[in-house]
PDB file of C-alpha atoms and ligand atoms in Angstrom:
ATOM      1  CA  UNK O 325     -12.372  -9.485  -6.741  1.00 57.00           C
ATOM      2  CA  UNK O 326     -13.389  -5.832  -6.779  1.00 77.00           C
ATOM      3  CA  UNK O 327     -15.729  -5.378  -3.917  1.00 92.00           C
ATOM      4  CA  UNK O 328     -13.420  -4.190  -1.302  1.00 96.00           C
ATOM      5  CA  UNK O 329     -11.622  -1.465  -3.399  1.00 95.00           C
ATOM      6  CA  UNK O 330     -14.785   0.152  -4.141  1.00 91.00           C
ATOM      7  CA  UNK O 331     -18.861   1.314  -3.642  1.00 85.00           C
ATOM      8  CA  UNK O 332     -18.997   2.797   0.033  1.00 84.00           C
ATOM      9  CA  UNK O 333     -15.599   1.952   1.235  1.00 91.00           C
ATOM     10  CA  UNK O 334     -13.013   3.795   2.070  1.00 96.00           C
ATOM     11  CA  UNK O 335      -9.590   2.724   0.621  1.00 97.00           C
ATOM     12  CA  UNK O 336      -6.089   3.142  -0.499  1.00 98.00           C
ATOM     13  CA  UNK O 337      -5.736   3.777  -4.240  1.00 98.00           C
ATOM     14  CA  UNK O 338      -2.193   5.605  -4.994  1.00 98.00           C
ATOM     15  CA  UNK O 339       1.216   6.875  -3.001  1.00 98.00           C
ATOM     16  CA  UNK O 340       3.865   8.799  -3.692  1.00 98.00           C
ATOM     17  CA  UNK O 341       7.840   8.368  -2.743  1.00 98.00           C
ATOM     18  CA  UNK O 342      10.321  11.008  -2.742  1.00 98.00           C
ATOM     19  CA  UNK O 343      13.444   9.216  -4.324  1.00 98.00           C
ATOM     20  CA  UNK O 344      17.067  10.110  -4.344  1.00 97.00           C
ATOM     21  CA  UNK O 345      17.849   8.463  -8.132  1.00 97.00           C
ATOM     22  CA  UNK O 346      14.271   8.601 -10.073  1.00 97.00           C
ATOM     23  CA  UNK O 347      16.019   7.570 -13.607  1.00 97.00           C
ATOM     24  CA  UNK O 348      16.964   4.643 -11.618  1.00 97.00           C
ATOM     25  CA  UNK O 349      13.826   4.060  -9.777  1.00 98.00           C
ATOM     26  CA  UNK O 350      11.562   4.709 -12.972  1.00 98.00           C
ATOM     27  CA  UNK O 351      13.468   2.234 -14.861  1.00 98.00           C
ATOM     28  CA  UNK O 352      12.857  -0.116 -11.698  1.00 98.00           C
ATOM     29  CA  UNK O 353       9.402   0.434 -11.842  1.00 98.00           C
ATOM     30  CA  UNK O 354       8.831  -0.001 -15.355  1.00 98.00           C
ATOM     31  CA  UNK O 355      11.155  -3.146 -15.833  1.00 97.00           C
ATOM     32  CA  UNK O 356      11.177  -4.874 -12.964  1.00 97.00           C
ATOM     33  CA  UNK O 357       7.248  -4.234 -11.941  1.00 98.00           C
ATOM     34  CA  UNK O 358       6.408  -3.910 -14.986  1.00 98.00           C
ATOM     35  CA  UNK O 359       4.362  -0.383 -14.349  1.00 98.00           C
ATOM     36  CA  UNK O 360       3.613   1.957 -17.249  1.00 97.00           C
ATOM     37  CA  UNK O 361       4.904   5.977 -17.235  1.00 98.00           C
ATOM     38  CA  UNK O 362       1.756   8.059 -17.674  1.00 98.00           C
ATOM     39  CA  UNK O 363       3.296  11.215 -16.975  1.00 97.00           C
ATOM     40  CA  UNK O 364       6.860  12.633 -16.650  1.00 96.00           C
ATOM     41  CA  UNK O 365       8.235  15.653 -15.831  1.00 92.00           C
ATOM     42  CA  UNK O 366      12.163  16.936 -14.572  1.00 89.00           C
ATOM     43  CA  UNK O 367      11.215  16.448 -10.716  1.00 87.00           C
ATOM     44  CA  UNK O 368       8.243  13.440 -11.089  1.00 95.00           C
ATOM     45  CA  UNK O 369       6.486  10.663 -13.114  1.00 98.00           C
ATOM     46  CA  UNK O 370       3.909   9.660 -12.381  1.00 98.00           C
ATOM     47  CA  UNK O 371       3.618   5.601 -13.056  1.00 98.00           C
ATOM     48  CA  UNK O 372       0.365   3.341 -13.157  1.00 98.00           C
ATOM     49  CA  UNK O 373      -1.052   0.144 -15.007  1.00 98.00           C
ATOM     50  CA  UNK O 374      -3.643   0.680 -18.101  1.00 96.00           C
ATOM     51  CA  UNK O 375      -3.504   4.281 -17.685  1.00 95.00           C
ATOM     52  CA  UNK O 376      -4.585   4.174 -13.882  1.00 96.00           C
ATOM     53  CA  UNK O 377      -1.805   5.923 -11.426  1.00 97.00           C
ATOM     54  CA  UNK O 378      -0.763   4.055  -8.554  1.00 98.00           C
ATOM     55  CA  UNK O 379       2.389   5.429  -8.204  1.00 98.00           C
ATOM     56  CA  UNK O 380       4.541   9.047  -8.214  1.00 98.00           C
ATOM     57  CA  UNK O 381       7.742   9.182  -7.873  1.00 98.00           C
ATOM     58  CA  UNK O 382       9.159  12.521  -6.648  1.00 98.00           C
ATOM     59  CA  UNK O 383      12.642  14.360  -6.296  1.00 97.00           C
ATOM     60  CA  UNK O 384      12.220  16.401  -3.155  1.00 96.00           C
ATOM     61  CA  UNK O 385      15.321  19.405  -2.613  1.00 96.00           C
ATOM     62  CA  UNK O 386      17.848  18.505  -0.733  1.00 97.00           C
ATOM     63  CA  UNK O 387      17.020  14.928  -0.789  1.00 97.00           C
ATOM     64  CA  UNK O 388      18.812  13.065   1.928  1.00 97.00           C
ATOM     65  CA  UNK O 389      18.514   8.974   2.993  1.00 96.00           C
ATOM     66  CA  UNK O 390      15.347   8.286   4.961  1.00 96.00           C
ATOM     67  CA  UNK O 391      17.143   7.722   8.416  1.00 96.00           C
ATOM     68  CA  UNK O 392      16.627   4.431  10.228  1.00 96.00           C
ATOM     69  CA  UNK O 393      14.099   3.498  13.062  1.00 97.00           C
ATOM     70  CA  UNK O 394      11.466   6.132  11.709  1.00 98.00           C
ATOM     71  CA  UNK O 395       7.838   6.507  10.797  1.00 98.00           C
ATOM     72  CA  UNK O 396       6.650   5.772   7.014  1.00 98.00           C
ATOM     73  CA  UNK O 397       6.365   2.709   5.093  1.00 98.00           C
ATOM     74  CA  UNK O 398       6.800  -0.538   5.975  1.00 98.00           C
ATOM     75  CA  UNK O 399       5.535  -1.838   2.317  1.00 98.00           C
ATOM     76  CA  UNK O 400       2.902  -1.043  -0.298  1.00 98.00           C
ATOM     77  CA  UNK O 401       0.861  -3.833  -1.974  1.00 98.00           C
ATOM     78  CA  UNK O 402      -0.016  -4.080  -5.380  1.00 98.00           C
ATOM     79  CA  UNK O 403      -3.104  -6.243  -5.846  1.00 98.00           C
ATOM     80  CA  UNK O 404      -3.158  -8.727  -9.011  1.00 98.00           C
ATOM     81  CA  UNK O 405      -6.698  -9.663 -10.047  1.00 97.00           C
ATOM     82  CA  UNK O 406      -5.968 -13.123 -10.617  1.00 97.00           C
ATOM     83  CA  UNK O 407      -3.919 -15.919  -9.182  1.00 97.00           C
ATOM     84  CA  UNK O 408      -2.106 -16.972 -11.800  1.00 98.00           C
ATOM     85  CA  UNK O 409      -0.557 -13.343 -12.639  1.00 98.00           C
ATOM     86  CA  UNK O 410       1.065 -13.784  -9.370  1.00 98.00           C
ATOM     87  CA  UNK O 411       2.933 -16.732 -10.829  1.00 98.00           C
ATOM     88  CA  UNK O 412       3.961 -14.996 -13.872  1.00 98.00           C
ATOM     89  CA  UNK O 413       5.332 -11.988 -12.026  1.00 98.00           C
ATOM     90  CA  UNK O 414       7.250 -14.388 -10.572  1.00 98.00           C
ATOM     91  CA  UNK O 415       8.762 -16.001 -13.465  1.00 97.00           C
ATOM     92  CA  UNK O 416       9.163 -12.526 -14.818  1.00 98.00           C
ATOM     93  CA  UNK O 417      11.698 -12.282 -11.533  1.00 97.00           C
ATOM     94  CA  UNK O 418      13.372 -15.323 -11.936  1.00 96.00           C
ATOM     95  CA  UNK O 419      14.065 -14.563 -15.556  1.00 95.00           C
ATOM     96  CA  UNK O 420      15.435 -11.061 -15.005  1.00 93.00           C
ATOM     97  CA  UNK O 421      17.288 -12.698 -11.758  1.00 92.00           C
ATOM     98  CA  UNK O 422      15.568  -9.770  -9.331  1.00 92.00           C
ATOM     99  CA  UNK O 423      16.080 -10.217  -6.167  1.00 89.00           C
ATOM    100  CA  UNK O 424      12.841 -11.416  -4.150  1.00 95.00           C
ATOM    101  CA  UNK O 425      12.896 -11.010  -0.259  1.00 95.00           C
ATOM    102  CA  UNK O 426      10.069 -13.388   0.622  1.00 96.00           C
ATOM    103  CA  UNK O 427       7.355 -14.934  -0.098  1.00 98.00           C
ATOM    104  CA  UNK O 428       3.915 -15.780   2.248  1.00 98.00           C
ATOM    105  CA  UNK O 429       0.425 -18.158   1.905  1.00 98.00           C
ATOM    106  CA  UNK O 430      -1.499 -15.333   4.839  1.00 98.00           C
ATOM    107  CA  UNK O 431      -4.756 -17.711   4.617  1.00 97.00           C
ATOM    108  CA  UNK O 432      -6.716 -14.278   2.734  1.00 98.00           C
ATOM    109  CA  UNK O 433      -4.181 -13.894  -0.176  1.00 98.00           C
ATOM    110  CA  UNK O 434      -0.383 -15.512  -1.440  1.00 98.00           C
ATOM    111  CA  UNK O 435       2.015 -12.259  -1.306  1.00 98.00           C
ATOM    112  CA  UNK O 436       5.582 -12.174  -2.402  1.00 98.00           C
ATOM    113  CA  UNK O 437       7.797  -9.676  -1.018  1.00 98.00           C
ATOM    114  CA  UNK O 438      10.681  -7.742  -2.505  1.00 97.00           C
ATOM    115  CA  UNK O 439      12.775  -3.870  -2.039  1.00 97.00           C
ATOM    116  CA  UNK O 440      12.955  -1.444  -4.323  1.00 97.00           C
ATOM    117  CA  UNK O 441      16.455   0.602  -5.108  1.00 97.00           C
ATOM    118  CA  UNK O 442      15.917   3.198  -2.575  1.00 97.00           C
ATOM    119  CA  UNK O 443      14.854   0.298  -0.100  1.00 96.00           C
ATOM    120  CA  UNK O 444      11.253   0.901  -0.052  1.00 98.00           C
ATOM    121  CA  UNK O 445       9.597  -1.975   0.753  1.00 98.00           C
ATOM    122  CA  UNK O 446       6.846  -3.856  -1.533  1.00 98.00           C
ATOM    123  CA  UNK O 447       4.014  -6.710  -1.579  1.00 98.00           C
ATOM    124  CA  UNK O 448       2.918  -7.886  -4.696  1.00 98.00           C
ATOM    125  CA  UNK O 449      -0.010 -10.444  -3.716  1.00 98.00           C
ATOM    126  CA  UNK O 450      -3.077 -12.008  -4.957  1.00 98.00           C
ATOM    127  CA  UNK O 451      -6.504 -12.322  -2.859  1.00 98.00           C
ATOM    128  CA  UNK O 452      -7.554 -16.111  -2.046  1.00 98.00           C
ATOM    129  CA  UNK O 453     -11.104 -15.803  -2.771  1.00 97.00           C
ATOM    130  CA  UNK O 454     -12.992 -13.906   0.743  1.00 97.00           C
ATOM    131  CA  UNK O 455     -15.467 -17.492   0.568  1.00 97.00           C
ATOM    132  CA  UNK O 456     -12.371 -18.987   1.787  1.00 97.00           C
ATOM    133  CA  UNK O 457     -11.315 -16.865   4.761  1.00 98.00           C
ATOM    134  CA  UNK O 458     -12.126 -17.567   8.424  1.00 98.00           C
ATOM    135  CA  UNK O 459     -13.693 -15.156  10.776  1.00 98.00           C
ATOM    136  CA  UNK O 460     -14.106 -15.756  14.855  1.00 97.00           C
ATOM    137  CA  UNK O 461     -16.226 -13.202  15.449  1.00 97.00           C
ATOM    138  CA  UNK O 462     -15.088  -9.866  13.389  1.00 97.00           C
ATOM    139  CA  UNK O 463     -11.394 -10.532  13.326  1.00 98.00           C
ATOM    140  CA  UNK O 464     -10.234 -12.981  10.016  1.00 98.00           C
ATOM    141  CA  UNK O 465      -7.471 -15.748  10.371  1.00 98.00           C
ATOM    142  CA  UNK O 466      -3.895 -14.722   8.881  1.00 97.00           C
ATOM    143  CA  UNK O 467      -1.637 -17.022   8.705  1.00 94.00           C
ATOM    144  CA  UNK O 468       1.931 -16.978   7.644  1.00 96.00           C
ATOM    145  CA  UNK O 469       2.633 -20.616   5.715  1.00 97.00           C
ATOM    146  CA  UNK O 470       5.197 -21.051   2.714  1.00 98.00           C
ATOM    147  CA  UNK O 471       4.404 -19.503  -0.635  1.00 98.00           C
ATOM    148  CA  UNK O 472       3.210 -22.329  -3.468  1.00 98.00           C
ATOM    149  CA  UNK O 473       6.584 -20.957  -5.608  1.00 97.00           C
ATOM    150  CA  UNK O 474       5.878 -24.200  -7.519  1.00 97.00           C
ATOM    151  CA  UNK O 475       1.997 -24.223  -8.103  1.00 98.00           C
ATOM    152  CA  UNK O 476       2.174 -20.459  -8.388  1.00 98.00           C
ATOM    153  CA  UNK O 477       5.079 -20.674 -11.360  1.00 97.00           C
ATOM    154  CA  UNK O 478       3.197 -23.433 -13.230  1.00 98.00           C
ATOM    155  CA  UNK O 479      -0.106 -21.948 -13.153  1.00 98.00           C
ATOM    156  CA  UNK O 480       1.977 -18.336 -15.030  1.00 98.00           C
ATOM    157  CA  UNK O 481       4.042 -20.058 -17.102  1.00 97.00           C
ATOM    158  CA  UNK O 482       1.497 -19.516 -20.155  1.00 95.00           C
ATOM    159  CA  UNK O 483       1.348 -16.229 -19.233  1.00 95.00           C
ATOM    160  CA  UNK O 484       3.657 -14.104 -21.231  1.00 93.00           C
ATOM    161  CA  UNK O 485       4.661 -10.842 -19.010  1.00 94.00           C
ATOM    162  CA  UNK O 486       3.520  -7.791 -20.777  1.00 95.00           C
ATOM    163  CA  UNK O 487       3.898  -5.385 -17.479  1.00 97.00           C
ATOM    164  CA  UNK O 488       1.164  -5.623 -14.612  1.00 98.00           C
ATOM    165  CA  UNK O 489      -2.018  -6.506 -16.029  1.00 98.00           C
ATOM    166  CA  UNK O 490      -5.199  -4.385 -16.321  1.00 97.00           C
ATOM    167  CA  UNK O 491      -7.339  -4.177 -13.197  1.00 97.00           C
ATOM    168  CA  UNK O 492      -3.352  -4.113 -10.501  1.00 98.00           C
ATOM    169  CA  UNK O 493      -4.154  -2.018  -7.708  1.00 97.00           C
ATOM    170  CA  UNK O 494      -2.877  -1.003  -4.648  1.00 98.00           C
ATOM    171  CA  UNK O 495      -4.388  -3.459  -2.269  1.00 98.00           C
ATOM    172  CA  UNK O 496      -3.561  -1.878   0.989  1.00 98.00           C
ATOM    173  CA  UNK O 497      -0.795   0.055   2.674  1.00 98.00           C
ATOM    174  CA  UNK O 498       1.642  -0.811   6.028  1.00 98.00           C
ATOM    175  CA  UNK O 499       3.066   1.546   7.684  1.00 98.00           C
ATOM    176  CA  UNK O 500       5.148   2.082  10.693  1.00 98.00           C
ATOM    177  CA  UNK O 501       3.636   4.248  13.483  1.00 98.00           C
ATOM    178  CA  UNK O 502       5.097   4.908  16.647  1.00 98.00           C
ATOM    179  CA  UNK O 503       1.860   3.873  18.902  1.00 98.00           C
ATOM    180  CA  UNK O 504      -0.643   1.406  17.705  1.00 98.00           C
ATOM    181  CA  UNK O 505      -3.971   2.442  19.933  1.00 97.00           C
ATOM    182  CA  UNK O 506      -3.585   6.266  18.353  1.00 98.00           C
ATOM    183  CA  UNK O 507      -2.958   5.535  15.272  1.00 98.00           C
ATOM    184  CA  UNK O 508      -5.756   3.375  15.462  1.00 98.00           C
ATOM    185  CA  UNK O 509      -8.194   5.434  16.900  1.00 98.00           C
ATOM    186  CA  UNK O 510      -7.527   7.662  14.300  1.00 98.00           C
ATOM    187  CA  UNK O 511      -8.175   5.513  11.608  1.00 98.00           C
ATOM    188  CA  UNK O 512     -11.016   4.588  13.077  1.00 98.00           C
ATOM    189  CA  UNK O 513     -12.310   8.322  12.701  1.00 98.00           C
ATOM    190  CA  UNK O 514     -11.975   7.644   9.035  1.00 97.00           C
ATOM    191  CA  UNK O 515     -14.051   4.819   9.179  1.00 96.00           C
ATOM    192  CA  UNK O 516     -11.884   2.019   9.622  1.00 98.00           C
ATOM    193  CA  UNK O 517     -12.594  -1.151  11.924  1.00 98.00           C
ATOM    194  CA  UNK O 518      -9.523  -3.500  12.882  1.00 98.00           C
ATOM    195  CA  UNK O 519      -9.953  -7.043  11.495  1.00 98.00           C
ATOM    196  CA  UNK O 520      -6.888  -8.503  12.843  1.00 98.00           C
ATOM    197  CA  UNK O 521      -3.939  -7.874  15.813  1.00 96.00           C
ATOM    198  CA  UNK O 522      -0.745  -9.446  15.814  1.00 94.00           C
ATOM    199  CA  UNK O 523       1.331  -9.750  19.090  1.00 90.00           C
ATOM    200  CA  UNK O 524       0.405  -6.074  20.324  1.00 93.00           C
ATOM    201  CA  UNK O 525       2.870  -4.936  17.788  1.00 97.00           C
ATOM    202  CA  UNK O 526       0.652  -4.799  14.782  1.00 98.00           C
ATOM    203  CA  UNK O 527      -2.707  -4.102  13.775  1.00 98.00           C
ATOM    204  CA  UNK O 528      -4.996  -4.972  10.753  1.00 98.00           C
ATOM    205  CA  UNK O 529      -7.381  -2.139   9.819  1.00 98.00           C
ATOM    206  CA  UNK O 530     -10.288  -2.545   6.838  1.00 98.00           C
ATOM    207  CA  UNK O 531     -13.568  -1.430   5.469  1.00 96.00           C
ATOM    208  CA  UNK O 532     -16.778  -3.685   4.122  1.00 96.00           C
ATOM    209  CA  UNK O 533     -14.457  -6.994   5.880  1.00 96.00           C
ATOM    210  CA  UNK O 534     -12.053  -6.820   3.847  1.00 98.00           C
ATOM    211  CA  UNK O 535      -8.823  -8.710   5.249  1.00 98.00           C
ATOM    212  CA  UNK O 536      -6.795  -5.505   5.269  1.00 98.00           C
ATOM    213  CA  UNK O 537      -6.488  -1.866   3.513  1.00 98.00           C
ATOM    214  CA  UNK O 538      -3.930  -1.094   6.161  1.00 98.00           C
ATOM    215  CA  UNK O 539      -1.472  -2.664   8.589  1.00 98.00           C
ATOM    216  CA  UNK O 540       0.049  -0.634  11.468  1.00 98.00           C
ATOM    217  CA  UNK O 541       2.850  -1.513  13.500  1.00 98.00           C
ATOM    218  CA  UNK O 542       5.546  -0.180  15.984  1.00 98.00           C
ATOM    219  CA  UNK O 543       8.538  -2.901  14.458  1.00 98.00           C
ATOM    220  CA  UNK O 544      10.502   0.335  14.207  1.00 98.00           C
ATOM    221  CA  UNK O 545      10.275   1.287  17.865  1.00 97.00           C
ATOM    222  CA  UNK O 546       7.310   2.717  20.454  1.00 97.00           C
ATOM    223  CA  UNK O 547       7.412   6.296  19.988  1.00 98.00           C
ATOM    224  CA  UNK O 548       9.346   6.277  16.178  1.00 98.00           C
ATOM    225  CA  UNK O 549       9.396  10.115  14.745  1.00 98.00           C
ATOM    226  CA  UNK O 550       8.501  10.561  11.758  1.00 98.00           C
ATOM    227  CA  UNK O 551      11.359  11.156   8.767  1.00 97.00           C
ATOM    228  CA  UNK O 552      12.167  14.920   7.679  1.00 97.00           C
ATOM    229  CA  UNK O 553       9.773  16.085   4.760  1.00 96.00           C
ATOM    230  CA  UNK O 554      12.966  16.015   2.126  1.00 97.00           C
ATOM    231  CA  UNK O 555      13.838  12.233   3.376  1.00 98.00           C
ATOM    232  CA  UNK O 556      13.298   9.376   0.841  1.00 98.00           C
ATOM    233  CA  UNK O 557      10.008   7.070   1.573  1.00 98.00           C
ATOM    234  CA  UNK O 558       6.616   7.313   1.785  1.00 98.00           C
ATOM    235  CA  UNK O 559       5.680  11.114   1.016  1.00 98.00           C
ATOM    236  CA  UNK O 560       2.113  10.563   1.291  1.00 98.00           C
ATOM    237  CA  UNK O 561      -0.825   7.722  -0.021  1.00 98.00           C
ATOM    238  CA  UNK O 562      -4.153   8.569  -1.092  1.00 98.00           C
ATOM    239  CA  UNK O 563      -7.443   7.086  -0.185  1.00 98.00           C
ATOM    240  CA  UNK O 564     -10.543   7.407  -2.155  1.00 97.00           C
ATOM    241  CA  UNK O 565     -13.946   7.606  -0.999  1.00 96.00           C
ATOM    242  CA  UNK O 566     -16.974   7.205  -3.041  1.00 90.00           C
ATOM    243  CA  UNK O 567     -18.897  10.813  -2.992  1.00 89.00           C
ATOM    244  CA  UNK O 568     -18.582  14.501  -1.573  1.00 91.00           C
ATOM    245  CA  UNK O 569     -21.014  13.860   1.563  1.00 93.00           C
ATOM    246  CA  UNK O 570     -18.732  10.947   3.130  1.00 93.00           C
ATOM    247  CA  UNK O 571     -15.553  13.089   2.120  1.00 96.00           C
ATOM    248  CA  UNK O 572     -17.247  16.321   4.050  1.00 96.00           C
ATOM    249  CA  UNK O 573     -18.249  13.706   6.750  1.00 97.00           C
ATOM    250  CA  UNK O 574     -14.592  12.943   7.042  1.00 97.00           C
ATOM    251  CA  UNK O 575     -13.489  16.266   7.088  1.00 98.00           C
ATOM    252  CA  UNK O 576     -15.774  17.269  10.202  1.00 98.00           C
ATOM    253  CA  UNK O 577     -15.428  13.783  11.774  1.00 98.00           C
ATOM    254  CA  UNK O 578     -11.398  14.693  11.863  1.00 98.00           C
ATOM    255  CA  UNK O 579     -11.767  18.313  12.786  1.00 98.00           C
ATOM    256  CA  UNK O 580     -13.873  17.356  15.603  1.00 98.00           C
ATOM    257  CA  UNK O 581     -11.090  15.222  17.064  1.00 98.00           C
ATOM    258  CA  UNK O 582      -8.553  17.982  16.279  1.00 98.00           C
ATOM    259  CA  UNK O 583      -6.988  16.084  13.970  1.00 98.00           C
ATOM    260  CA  UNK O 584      -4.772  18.539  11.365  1.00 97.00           C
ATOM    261  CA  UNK O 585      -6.908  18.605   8.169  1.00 98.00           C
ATOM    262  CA  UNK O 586      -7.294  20.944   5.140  1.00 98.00           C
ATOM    263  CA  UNK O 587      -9.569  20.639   2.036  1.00 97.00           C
ATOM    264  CA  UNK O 588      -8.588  22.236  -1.063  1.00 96.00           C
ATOM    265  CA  UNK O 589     -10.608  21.710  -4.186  1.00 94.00           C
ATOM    266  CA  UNK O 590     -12.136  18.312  -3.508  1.00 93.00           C
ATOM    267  CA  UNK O 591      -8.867  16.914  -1.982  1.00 97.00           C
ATOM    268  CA  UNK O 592      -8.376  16.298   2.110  1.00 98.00           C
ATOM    269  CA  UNK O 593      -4.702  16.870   3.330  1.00 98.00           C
ATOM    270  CA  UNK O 594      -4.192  14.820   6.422  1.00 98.00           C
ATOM    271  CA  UNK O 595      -1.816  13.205   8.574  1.00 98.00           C
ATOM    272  CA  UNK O 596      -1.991  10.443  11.195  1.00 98.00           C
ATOM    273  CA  UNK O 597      -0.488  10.784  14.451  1.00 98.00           C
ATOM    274  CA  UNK O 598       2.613   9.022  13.215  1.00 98.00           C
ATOM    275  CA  UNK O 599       3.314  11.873  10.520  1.00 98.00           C
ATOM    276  CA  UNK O 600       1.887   9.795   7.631  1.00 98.00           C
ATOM    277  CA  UNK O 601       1.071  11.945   5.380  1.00 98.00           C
ATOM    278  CA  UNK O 602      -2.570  11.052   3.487  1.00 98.00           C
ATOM    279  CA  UNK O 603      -4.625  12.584   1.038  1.00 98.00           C
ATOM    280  CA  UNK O 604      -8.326  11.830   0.376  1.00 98.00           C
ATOM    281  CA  UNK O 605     -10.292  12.319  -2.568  1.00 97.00           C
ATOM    282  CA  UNK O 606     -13.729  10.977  -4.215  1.00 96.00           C
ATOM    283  CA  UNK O 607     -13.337   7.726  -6.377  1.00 91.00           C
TER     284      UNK O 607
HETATM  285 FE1  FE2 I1393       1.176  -6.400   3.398  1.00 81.10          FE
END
């Protein structure tokens, strides 16, 4: 299912995390999530799937521990384009015994949760089909029922794992922010309409009804700062857009609102109110 990370849209398509250890976390990536290295230099590497970055992993100066109760990532989610990947990744787990946090049926997709390292925090998931979701009115039904372990293992055991397979994406982001209604509202200048709320503490945010490219919430605390620039976590995410006019349209749209924003060849610098740090660039 391709339609929501594409056309018109406005979505999520890489981040980058300043890390403390990045042998470590590079090996991490590449064993254990099976992403490949495209590029990799003294202070970064970039990592992706088929040649495709999703993910850079940085050493900032003076990197210190991402203190607690802050701003920044709450997990990334790396979309599978099939079902029954999801069940081999999950073999692939149990095999190398790596430790899984959670698992989730949401009613729009079957997501299993795990940490990374450095204690970043990440989804792997596959989409139920969108025939199969329920709407009242414009928000969709999520749900939060047991992961099918069992159907989901069966259906990958023929799978061998070769690494994530072509056509893994990053599905959507969550972040913590330390007010939902502004964050919102500026996401909402970008274009994005909320699709789902969850006990005033979290909100769903998509484009073209899709179930979510981004979940906000406070779980770290009403009025969270945000983590010093050299602290490990979230660094910044990118979100693509399909042509210059809508990326010019976003540039106004934000200076209007006095939202911070820069443009420097092609590329939006950004932030949201919660100091999440976003860049935006044409698909
Ligand atoms: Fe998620």
């Amino acid at each position: 299912m391709n339609k929501f990370h594409t056309g018109s849209l406005i979505y999520p398509v890489d981040l980058c995390l300043n890390v403390k250890d990045l042998d470590k976390m590079v090996e991490f990536y590449n064993d254990t999530m099976g992403f490949d290295v495209i590029t990799k230099e003294e202070k970064g590497v970039q990592m992706g799937v088929a040649g495709k970055k999703i993910l850079s992993l940085v050493r900032p100066d003076n990197v210190i521990q991402k203190p607690p109760r802050r701003t920044g990532l709450y997990h990334f989610a790396i979309l599978l384009p099939e079902r029954k990947y999801l069940g081999s990744f999950i073999n692939h787990l149990r095999n190398n015994n790596a430790p899984v946090t959670g698992g989730a049926d949401h009613e729009v997709s079957e997501a299993l949760y795990l940490q990374d390292p450095e204690d970043n925090g990440i989804e792997v998931y596959s989409d139920i089909p969108d025939s199969q979701w329920t709407w009242q009115g414009d928000q969709v039904n999520m749900g939060s029922e047991p992961l099918d372990f069992r159907g989901l293992m069966e259906i990958g055991k023929d799978i061998e794992w070769k690494g994530m397979p072509e056509g893994t994406k990053l599905g959507h982001m969550h972040l913590h922010v330390s007010e939902l209604e502004e964050a919102f509202l500026f996401y909402n200048t970008l274009g994005f309409q909320r699709v789902a709320e969850m006990g005033g503490t979290a909100n769903f945010i998509s484009t073209g009804g899709y179930h979510h490219h981004i979940g906000l919430n406070v779980w770290n605390g009403k009025g969270a700062d945000s983590a010093p620039e050299n602290a490990t976590g979230l660094r910044y995410y990118t979100l693509a857009v399909s042509g210059e006019e809508r990326l010019e349209n976003i540039f106004k749209r934000l200076a209007e609102k006095n939202y911070y924003v820069t443009s420097e060849e092609g590329v939006l610098y950004t932030q949201d109110p919660s100091g999440n740090r976003i860049q935006i660039e044409i698909a």
